[in-house]
Coordinates of C-alpha atoms in Angstrom, one line a residue:
X1207 CA 26.1 -36.0 -27.0
X1208 CA 22.4 -36.2 -27.2
X1209 CA 22.6 -39.8 -26.5
X1210 CA 18.9 -40.2 -25.6
X1211 CA 18.7 -41.5 -29.2
X1212 CA 21.7 -43.3 -30.6
X1213 CA 20.7 -42.3 -34.1
X1214 CA 20.6 -38.6 -33.2
X1215 CA 23.4 -36.8 -35.1
X1216 CA 26.2 -35.6 -32.9
X1217 CA 26.4 -32.3 -34.9
X1218 CA 22.8 -31.4 -33.9
X1219 CA 23.9 -31.4 -30.2
X1220 CA 25.8 -28.2 -30.8
X1221 CA 22.8 -26.4 -32.1
X1222 CA 21.6 -23.7 -29.7
X1223 CA 18.3 -25.4 -28.9
X1224 CA 19.9 -28.7 -28.1
X1225 CA 22.9 -27.3 -26.2
X1226 CA 20.7 -25.0 -24.1
X1227 CA 18.4 -27.8 -23.0
X1228 CA 21.3 -29.7 -21.4
X1229 CA 22.6 -33.2 -22.0
X1230 CA 21.9 -36.6 -20.7
X1231 CA 23.6 -40.0 -20.9
X1232 CA 21.9 -43.4 -21.3
X1233 CA 23.2 -46.4 -19.4
X1234 CA 21.2 -49.5 -20.3
X1235 CA 17.6 -48.3 -20.1
X1236 CA 18.2 -45.4 -17.7
X1237 CA 18.5 -41.8 -18.7
X1238 CA 20.6 -39.5 -16.5
X1239 CA 20.6 -35.7 -16.8
X1240 CA 24.0 -34.1 -16.5
X1241 CA 24.9 -31.3 -14.0
X1242 CA 26.5 -28.1 -15.1
X1243 CA 30.0 -29.5 -15.1
X1244 CA 28.8 -32.5 -17.1
X1245 CA 27.3 -30.3 -19.7
X1246 CA 30.5 -28.3 -20.1
X1247 CA 32.5 -31.5 -20.4
X1248 CA 30.0 -32.9 -22.9
X1249 CA 30.2 -29.9 -25.1
X1250 CA 34.0 -30.1 -25.1
X1251 CA 33.8 -33.8 -26.2
X1252 CA 31.2 -33.0 -28.9
X1253 CA 33.4 -30.3 -30.4
X1254 CA 36.4 -32.8 -30.6
X1255 CA 34.8 -36.1 -31.5
X1256 CA 34.9 -37.6 -35.0
X1257 CA 31.7 -39.6 -34.2
X1258 CA 28.7 -38.7 -36.4
X1259 CA 26.1 -40.4 -34.2
X1260 CA 26.0 -42.7 -31.2
X1261 CA 28.7 -41.0 -29.2
X1262 CA 29.8 -43.1 -26.3
X1263 CA 31.3 -41.7 -23.1
X1264 CA 32.6 -42.9 -19.8
X1265 CA 31.5 -40.9 -16.8
X1266 CA 32.7 -40.8 -13.2
X1267 CA 30.5 -38.9 -10.8
X1268 CA 27.7 -39.1 -8.2
X1269 CA 24.1 -39.8 -9.0
X1270 CA 21.6 -37.9 -6.9
X1271 CA 17.9 -37.6 -7.6
X1272 CA 18.2 -38.4 -11.2
X1273 CA 21.0 -36.0 -11.9
X1274 CA 24.6 -37.1 -12.6
X1275 CA 27.1 -34.8 -10.9
X1276 CA 30.1 -35.4 -13.1
X1277 CA 33.7 -35.5 -11.9
X1278 CA 35.2 -36.7 -15.2
X1279 CA 34.0 -37.6 -18.7
X1280 CA 35.9 -39.1 -21.6
X1281 CA 34.9 -40.4 -25.0
X1282 CA 34.9 -44.2 -25.5
X1283 CA 36.2 -45.0 -28.9

């Protein structure tokens, strides 16, 4: 779920360097860093997805100072 770049391979997101840096989502031209819960949910989705790149998710949460505090996240197929 390294969706900063829609061409970035989803499998790369599980590599330690990517996973440790945290994840973000892009909505239109805006980049939102995920909170700790969002990162956990993202990893779970990445492990289960069949998408090779351009993983799309639906997120419900609260945006505060550029960080998205995630309540729920699900893959959009």
